[in-house]
PDB file of C-alpha atoms in Angstrom:
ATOM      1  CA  UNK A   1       0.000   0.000   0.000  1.00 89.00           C
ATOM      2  CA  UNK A   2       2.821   2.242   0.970  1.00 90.00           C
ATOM      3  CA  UNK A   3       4.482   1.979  -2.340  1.00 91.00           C
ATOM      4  CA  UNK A   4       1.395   2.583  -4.025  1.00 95.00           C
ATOM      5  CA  UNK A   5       0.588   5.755  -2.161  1.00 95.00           C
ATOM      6  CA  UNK A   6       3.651   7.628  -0.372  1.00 88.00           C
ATOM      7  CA  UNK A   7       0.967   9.382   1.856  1.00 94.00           C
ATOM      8  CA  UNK A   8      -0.325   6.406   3.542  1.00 95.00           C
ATOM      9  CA  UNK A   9      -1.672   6.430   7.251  1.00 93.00           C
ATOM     10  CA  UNK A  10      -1.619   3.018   9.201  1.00 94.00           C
ATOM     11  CA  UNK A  11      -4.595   3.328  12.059  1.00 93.00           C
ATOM     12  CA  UNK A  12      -2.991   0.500  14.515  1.00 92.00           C
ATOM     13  CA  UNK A  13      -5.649  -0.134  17.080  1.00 90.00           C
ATOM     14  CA  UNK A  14      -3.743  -2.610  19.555  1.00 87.00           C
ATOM     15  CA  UNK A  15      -4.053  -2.598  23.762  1.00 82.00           C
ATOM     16  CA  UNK A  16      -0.343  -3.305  23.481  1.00 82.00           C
ATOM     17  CA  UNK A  17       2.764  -2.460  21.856  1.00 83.00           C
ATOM     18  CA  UNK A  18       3.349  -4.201  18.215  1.00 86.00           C
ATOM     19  CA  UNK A  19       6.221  -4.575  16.022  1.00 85.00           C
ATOM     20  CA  UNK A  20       5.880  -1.965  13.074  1.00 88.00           C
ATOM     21  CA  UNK A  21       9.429  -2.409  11.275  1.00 88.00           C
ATOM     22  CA  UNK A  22       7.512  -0.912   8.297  1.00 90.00           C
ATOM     23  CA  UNK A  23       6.773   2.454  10.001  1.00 91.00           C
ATOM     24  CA  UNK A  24       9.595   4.583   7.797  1.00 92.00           C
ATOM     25  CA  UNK A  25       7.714   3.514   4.876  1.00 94.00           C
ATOM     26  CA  UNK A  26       4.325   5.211   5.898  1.00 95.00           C
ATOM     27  CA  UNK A  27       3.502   8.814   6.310  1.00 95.00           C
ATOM     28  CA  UNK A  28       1.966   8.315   9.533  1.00 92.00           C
ATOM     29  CA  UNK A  29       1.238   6.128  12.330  1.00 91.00           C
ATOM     30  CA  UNK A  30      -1.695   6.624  14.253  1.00 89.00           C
ATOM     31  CA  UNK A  31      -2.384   4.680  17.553  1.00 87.00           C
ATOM     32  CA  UNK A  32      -5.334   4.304  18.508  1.00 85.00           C
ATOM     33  CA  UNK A  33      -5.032   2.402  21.430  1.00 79.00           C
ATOM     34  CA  UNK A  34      -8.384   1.415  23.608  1.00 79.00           C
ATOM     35  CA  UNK A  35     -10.853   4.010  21.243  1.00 80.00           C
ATOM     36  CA  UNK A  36     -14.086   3.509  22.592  1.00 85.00           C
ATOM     37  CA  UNK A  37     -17.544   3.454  20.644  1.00 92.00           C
ATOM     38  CA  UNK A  38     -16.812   6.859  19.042  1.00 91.00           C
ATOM     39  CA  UNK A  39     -13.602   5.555  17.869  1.00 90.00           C
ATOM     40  CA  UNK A  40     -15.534   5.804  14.145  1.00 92.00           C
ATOM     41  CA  UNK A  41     -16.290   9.215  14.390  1.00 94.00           C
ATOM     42  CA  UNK A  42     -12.854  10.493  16.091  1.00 90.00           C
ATOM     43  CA  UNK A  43     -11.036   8.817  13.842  1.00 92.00           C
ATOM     44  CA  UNK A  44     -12.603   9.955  10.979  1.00 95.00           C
ATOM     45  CA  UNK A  45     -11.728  14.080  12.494  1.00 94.00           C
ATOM     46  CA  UNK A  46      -8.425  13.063  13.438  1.00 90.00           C
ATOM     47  CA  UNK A  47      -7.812  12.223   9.414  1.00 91.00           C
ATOM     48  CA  UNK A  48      -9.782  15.058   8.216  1.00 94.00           C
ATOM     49  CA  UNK A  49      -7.678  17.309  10.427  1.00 92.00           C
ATOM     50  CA  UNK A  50     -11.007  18.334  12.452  1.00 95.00           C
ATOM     51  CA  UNK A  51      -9.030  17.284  15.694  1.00 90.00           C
ATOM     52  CA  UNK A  52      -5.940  16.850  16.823  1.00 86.00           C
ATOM     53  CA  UNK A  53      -5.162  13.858  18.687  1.00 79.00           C
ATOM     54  CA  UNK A  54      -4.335  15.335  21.975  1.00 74.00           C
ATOM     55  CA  UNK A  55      -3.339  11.452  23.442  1.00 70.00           C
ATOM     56  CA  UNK A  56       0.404  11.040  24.312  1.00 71.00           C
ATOM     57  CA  UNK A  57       1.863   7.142  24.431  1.00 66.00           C
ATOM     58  CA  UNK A  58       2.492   6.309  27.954  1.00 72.00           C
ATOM     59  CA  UNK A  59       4.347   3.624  26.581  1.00 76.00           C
ATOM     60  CA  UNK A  60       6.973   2.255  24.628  1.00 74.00           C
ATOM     61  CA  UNK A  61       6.782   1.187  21.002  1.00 79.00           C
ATOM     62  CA  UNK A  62       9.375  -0.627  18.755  1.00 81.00           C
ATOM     63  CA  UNK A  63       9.929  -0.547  15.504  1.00 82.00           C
ATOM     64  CA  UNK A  64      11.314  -4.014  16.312  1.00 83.00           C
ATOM     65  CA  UNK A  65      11.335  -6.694  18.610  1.00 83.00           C
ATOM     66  CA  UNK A  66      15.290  -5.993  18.647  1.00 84.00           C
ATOM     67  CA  UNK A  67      14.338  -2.674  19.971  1.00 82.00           C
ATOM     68  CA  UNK A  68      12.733  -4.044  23.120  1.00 79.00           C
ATOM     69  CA  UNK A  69      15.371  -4.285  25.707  1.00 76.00           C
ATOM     70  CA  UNK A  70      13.211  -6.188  27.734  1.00 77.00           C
ATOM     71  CA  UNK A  71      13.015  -8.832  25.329  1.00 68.00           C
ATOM     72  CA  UNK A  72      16.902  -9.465  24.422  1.00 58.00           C
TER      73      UNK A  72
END
């Protein structure tokens, strides 16, 4: 998809941190975590630029599972 469309946007919507070694070949990443029964709707503002996605990761993400020291 990526290669098709430079400006992609991957909506991840895990409750835990996943490997995404193909996030430098996106535009964006979104998270969107545990979203709720509006997630629909405040999704679809966050990607029309309607609102910005105020949420801040209180955790740690890796591009890799190399990148976890925890798991190594």
């Amino acid at each position: 998809m990526a290669a098709a469309n430079p400006r992609t946007i991957v909506v991840v919507n895990a409750g835990s941190p996943v490997e995404m070694p193909w996030a430098d070949d996106v535009a964006a990443v979104l998270l969107t975590w545990f979203p709720g029964q509006a997630a629909g709707a405040a999704l679809a503002d966050v990607l029309r630029g309607v609102r910005e996605p105020g949420g801040r990761l209180p955790t740690t993400w890796p591009k890799r599972t190399e990148d976890a020291p925890v798991l190594t």
